[in-house]
Coordinates of C-alpha atoms and ligand atoms in Angstrom, one line a residue:
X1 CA 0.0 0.0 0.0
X2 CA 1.1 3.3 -0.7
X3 CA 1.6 5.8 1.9
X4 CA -1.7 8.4 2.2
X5 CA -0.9 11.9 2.9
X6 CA -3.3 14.1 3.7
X7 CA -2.4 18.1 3.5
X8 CA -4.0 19.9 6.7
X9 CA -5.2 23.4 5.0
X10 CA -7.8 25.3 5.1
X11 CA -10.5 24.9 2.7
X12 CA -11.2 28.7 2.3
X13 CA -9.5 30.2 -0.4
X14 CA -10.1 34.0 -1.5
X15 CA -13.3 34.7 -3.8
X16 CA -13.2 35.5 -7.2
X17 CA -13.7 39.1 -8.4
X18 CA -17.3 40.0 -8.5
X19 CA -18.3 41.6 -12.5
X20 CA -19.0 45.2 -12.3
X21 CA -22.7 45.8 -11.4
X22 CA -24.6 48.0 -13.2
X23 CA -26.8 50.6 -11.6
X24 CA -30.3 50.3 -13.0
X25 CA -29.8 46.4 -14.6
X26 CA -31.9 45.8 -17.5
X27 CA -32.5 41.7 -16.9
X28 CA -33.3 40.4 -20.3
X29 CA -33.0 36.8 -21.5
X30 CA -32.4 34.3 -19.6
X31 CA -28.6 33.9 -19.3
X32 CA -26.9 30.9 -21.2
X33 CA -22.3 30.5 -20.1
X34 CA -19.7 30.9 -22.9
X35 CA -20.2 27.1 -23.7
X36 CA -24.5 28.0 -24.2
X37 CA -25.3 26.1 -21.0
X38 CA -28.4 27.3 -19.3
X39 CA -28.7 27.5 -15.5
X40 CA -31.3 25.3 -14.0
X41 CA -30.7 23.5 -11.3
X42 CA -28.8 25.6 -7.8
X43 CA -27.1 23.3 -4.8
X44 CA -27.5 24.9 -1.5
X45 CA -24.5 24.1 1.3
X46 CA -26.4 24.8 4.4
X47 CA -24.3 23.4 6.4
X48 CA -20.2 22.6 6.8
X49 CA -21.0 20.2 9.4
X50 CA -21.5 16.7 9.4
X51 CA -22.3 13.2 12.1
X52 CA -20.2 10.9 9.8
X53 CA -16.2 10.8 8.7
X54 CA -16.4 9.3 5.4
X55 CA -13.2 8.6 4.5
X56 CA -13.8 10.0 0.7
X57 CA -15.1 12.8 2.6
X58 CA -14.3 14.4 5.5
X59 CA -11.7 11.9 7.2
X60 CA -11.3 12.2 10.9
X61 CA -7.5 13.2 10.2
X62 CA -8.4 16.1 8.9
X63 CA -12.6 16.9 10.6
X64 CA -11.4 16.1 13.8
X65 CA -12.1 18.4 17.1
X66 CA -9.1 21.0 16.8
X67 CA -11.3 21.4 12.8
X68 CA -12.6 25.3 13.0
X69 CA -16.4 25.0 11.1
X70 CA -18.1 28.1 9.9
X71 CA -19.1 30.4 12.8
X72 CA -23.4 30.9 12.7
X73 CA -22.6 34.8 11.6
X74 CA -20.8 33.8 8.0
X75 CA -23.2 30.8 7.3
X76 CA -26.2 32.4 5.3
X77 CA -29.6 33.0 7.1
X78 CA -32.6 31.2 5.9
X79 CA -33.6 34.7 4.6
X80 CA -30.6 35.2 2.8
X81 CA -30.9 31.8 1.1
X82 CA -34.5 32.2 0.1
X83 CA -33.9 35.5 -1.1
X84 CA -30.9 34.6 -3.8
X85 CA -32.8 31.2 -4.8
X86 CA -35.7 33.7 -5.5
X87 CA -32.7 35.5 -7.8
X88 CA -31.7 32.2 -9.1
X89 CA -35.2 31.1 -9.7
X90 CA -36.1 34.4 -12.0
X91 CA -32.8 33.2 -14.2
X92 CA -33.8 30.3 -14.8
X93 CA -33.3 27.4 -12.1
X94 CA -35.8 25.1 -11.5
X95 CA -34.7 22.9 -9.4
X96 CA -33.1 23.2 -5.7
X97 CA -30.9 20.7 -3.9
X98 CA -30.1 21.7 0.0
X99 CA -27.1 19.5 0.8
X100 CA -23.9 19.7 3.0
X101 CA -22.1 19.1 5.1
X102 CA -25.3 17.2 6.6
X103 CA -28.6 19.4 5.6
X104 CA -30.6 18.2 8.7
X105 CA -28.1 19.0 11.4
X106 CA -29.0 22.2 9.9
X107 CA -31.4 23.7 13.2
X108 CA -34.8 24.3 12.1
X109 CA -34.3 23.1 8.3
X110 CA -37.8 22.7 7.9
X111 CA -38.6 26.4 8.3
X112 CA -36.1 27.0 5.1
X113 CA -38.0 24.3 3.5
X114 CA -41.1 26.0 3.7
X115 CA -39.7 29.5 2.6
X116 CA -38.2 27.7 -0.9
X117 CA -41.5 25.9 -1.2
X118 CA -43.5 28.7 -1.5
X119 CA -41.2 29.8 -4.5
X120 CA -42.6 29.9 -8.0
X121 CA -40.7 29.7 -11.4
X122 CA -42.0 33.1 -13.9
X123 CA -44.3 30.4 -15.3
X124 CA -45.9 30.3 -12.0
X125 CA -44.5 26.7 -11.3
X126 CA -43.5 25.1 -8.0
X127 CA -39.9 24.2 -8.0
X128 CA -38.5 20.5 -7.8
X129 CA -37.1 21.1 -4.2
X130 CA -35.2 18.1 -2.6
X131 CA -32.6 17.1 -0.2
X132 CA -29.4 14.8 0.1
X133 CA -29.1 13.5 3.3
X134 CA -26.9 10.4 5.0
X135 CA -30.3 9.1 6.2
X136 CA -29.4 9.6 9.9
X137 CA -31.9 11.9 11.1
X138 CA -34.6 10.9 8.4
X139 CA -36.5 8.8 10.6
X140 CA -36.9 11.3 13.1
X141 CA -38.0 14.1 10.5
X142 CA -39.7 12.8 7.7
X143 CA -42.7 13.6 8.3
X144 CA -41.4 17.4 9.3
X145 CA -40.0 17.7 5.9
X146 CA -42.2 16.5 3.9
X147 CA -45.0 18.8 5.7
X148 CA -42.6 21.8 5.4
X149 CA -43.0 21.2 1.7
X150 CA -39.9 18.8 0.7
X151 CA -40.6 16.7 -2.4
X152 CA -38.2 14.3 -2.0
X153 CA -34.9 12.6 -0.9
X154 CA -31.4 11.0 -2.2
X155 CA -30.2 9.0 0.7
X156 CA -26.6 8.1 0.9
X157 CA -25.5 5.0 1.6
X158 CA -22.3 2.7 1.1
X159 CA -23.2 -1.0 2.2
X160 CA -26.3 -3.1 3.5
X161 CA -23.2 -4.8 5.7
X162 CA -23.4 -3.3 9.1
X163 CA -19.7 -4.4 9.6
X164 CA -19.0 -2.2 6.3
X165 CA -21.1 0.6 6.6
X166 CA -19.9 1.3 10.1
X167 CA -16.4 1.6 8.8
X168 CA -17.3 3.7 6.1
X169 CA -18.7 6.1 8.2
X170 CA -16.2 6.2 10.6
X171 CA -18.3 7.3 13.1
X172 CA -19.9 3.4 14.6
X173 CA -23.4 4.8 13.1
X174 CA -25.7 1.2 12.0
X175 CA -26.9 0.8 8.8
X176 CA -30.3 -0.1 10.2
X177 CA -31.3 3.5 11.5
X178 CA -29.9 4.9 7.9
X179 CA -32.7 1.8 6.5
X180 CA -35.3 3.0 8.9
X181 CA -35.0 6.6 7.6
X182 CA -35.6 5.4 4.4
X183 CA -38.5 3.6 5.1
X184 CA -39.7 6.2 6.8
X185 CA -39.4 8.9 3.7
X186 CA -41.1 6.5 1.9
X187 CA -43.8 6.0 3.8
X188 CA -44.2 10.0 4.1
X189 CA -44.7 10.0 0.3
X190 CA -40.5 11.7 0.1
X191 CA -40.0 10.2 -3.8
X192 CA -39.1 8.7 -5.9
X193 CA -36.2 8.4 -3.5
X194 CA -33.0 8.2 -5.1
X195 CA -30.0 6.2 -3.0
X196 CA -26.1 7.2 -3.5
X197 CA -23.8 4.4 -3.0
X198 CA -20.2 6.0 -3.4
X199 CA -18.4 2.5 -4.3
X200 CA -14.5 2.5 -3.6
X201 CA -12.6 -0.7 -5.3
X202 CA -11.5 -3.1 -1.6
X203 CA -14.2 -1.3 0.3
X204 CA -17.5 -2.0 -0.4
X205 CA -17.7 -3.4 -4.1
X206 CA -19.1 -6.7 -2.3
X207 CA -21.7 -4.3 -1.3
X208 CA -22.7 -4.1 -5.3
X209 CA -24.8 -7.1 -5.5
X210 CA -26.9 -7.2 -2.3
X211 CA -27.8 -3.5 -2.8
X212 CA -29.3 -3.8 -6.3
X213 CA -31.2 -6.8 -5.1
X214 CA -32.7 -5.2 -2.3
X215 CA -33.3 -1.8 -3.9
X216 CA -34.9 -3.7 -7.1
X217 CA -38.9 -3.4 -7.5
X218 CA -38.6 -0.9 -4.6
X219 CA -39.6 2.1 -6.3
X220 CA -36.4 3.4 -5.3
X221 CA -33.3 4.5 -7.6
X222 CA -30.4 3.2 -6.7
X223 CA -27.6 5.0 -7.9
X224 CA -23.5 3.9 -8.2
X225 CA -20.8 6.9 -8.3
X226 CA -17.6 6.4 -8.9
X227 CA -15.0 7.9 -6.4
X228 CA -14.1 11.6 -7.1
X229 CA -11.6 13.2 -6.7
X230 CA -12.9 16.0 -5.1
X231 CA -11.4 18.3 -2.5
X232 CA -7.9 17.7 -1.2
X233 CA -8.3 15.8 1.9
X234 CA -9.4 12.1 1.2
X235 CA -6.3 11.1 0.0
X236 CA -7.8 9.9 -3.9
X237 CA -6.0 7.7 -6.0
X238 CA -7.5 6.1 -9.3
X239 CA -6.7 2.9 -8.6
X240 CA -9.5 2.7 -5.7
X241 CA -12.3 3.8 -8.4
X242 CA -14.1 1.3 -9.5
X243 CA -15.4 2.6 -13.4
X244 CA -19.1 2.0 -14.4
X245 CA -18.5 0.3 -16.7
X246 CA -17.2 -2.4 -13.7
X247 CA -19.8 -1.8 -12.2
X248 CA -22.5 -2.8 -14.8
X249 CA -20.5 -5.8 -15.8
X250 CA -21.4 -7.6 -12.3
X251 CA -25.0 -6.5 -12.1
X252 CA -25.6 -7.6 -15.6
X253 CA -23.7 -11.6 -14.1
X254 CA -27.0 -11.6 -11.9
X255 CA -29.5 -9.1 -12.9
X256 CA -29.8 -8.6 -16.9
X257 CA -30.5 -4.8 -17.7
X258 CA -31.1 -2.4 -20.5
X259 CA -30.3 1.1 -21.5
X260 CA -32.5 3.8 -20.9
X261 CA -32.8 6.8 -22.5
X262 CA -31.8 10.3 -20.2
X263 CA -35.0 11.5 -18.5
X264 CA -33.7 15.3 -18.5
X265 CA -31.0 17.2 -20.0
X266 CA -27.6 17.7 -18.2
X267 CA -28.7 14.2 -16.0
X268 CA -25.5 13.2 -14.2
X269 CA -26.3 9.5 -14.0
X270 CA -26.5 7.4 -16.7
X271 CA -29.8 4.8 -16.6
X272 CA -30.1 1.2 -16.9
X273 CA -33.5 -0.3 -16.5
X274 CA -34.0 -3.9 -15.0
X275 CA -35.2 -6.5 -17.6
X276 CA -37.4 -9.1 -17.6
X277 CA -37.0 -12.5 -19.0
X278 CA -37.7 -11.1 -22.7
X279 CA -35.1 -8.7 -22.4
X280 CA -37.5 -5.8 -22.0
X281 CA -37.2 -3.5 -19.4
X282 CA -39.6 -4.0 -16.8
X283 CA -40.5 -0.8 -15.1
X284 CA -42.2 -3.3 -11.9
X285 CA -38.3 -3.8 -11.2
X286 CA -37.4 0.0 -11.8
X287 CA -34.0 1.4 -12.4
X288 CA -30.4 2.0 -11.4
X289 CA -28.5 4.7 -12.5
X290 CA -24.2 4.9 -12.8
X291 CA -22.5 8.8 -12.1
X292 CA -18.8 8.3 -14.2
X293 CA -17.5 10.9 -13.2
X294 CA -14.3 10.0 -13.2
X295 CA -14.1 7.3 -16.2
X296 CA -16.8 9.5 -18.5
X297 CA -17.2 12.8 -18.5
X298 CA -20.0 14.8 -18.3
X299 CA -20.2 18.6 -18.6
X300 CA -21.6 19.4 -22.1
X301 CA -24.9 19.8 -20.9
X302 CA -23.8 20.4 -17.4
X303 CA -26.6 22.8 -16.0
X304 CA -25.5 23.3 -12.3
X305 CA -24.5 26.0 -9.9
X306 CA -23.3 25.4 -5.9
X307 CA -23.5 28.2 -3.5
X308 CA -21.6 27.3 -0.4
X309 CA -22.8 27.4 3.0
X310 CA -21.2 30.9 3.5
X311 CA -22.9 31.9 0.2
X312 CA -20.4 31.9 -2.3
X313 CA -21.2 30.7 -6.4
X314 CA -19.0 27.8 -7.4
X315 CA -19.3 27.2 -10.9
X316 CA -18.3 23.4 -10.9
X317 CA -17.7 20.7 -8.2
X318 CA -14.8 20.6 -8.8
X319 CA -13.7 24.3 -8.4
X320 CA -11.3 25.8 -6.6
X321 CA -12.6 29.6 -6.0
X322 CA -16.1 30.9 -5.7
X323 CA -18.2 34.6 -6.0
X324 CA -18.7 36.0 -3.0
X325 CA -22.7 36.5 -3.2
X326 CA -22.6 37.2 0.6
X327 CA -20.8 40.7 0.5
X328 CA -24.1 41.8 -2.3
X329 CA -26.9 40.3 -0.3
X330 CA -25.9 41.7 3.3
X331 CA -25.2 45.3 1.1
X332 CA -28.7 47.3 1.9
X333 CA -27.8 48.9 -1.0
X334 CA -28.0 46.4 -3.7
X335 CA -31.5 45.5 -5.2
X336 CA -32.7 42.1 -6.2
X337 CA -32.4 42.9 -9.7
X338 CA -28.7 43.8 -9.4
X339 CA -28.3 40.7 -7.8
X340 CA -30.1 39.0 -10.5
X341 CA -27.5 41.2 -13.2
X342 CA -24.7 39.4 -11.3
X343 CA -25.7 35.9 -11.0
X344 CA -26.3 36.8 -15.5
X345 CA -22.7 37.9 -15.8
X346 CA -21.0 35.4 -13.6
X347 CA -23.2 32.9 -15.4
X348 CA -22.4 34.2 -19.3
X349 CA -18.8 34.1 -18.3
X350 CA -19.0 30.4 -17.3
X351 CA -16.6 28.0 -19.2
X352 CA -16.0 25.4 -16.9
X353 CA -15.5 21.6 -17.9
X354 CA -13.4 20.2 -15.2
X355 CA -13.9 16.6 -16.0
X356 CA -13.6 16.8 -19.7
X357 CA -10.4 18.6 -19.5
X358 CA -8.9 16.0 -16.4
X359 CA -9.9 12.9 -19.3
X360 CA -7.6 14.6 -21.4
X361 CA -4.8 15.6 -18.7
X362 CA -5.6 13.1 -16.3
X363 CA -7.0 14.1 -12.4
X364 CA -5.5 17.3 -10.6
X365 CA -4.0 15.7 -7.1
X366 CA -2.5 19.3 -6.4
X367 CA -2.6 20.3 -2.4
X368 CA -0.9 24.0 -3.4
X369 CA -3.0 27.1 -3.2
X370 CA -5.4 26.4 -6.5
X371 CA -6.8 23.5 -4.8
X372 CA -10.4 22.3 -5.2
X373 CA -12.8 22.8 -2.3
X374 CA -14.3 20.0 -0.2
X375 CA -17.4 18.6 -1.3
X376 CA -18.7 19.1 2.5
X377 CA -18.1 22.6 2.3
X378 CA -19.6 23.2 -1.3
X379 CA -22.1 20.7 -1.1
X380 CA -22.4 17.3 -3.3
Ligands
SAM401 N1 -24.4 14.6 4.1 C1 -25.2 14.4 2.9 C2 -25.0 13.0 2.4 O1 -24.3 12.2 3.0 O2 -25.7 12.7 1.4 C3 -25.0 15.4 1.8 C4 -23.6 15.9 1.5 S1 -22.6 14.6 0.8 C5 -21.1 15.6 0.5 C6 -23.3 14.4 -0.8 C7 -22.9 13.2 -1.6 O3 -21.6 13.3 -2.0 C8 -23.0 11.9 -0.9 O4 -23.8 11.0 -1.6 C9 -21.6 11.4 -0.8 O5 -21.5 10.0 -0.8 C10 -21.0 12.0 -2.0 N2 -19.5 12.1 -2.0 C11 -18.8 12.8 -1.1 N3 -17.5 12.7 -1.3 C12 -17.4 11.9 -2.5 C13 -16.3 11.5 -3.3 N4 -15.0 11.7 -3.0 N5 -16.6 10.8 -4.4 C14 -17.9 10.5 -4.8 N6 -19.0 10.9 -4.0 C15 -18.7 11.6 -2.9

């Protein structure tokens, strides 16, 4: 094995100059970046915290206690988030994700919920609002969420194992309350829930298998993403991802499946429907779905914006500076439309496609000053 090193830095690098804003913005169509990408879809960081140590994540070398989190004054306030999603929403998003960090350690989530509920798209449309979550808290809040106006769910998790999934998180947490909160979701009406199993080659690919059989004919979606290399703390190294392509090899030993067709432009997984013994797909079985980020890439149609916890705009995951929408929004100077004249410019000056570039240069394992973000800071 060879030796891990893990650089102890701060995740926080200075934000990217803001464009000039103009005094009396005249908002016209709806902004598409330099590579005529729209933006639809905004991933809110409401949280730098998190209950588990995933070792792809936020390892307990680096997250331990002397870790300095985001004081409550720089996070964002729900008022502050609702506000610049209502920005976001007028250019064009439709859909929200609140992540992390760990969204539901997030106190009184549910009252956000029920502010970015209420939005409406300019065609008078609710927005598809939903939430990632490790499943740890779900059984206790389902019913909260979905109440405060949640749609639905993704659910992480790594391994049916208890052995395995307790090692993953790195925190002793059993797979059977993660199980209950999905039940619970479900039983809430919190779907069509999605579940993210991060698979690591010699951690969990055993785990493969006896997921898809007990997430087939579920109604869930059961999704496989390769293991990113993201942030500069988990220590990545290509030969622990496990491609797709791997991936679909051993379901298909087992479980025969088809193609499917994307269900919406810029989808980051690719679909594979369960077949019956015709070779049809059988939509009684359901789905999976593969994220290749690391063996395919995927940015042509790549539609998404993060805003960090502290309320800065990355432009990709895998980033290494965002805009500073905090300094505008606590400005009692600057009007919602200038806002909205920003979010336009940063957006039309967009270019960014990390992983198509990294297939051609190979991944950036850099710890110096231009390095990524952590995913738990910008939000996964
Ligand atoms: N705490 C929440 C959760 O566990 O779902 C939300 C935040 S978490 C950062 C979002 C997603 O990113 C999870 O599905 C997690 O497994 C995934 N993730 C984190 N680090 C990753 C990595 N290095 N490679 C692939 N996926 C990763």
């Amino acid at each position: 094995m060879s030796e891990r090193v893990i650089p102890l830095l701060d995740q926080r690098h200075p934000s990217l100059t803001l464009p000039d804003l103009p005094a009396g913005p005249d908002l016209g169509e709806l902004p598409l970046d330099a590579l005529r990408r729209p933006l639809t879809d905004l991933r809110i960081s409401v949280t730098d915290r998190c209950n588990f140590r995933c070792s792809y994540c936020m390892p307990k070398e680096v997250f331990d206690h002397n870790y300095t989190y985001l004081p409550h004054s720089q996070l964002l306030s729900f008022e502050e988030i609702t506000r610049i999603a209502k920005v976001f929403v007028g250019r064009g998003v439709r859909k929200i994700r609140l992540t992390g960090g760990e969204p539901l350690l997030r106190k009184n989530i549910e009252i956000l919920i029920e502010q970015l509920a209420a939005l409406r798209t300019p065609d008078s449309q609710p927005l598809d609002l939903t939430l990632t979550t490790n499943g740890s808290l779900l059984a206790r809040k389902a019913r909260s969420l979905k109440e405060a106006g949640l749609q639905r769910v993704t659910v992480s998790l790594d391994g049916l194992d208890d052995t395995v999934f307790r090692r993953m998180n790195d925190v002793d947490f059993p797979v059977s309350d993660v199980l209950n909160g999905i039940e619970a979701a479900q039983a809430v009406g919190l779907g069509p829930i999605k579940v993210n199993m991060v698979v690591k080659r010699g951690t969990n690919e055993h785990e493969i298998l006896p997921m898809a059989r007990h997430f087939r004919g579920s109604g869930m979606v059961l999704r496989f993403i390769e293991y990113m290399d993201v942030g500069a703390t988990n220590g990545w190294r290509m030969d622990e991802v496990l491609p797709s392509a791997e991936v679909i090899r051993l379901l298909q030993t087992e479980l025969p499946l088809v193609a499917l067709n994307p269900s919406a432009p810029g989808e980051t997984a690719e679909r594979w429907g369960y077949a019956n013994a015709q070779g049809q797909f059988d939509p009684g079985l359901g789905e999976i779905g593969v994220i290749s980020s690391v063996t395919q890439a995927f940015c042509g149609d790549c539609n998404r914006a993060r805003l960090s916890t502290e309320g800065r705009l990355y432009l990709c995951l895998f980033a290494s500076q965002g805009y500073d929408l905090r300094q505008l929004l606590r400005d009692p100077l600057k009007t919602d439309e200038q806002l909205a004249a920003t979010v336009d410019a940063i957006w039309r000056g967009r270019t960014d496609q990390y992983s198509v570039l990294r297939s051609l240069r190979g991944p950036d394992t850099s710890s110096g000053t231009g390095r990524r973000v952590e995913m738990s800071y910008i939000g996964g």
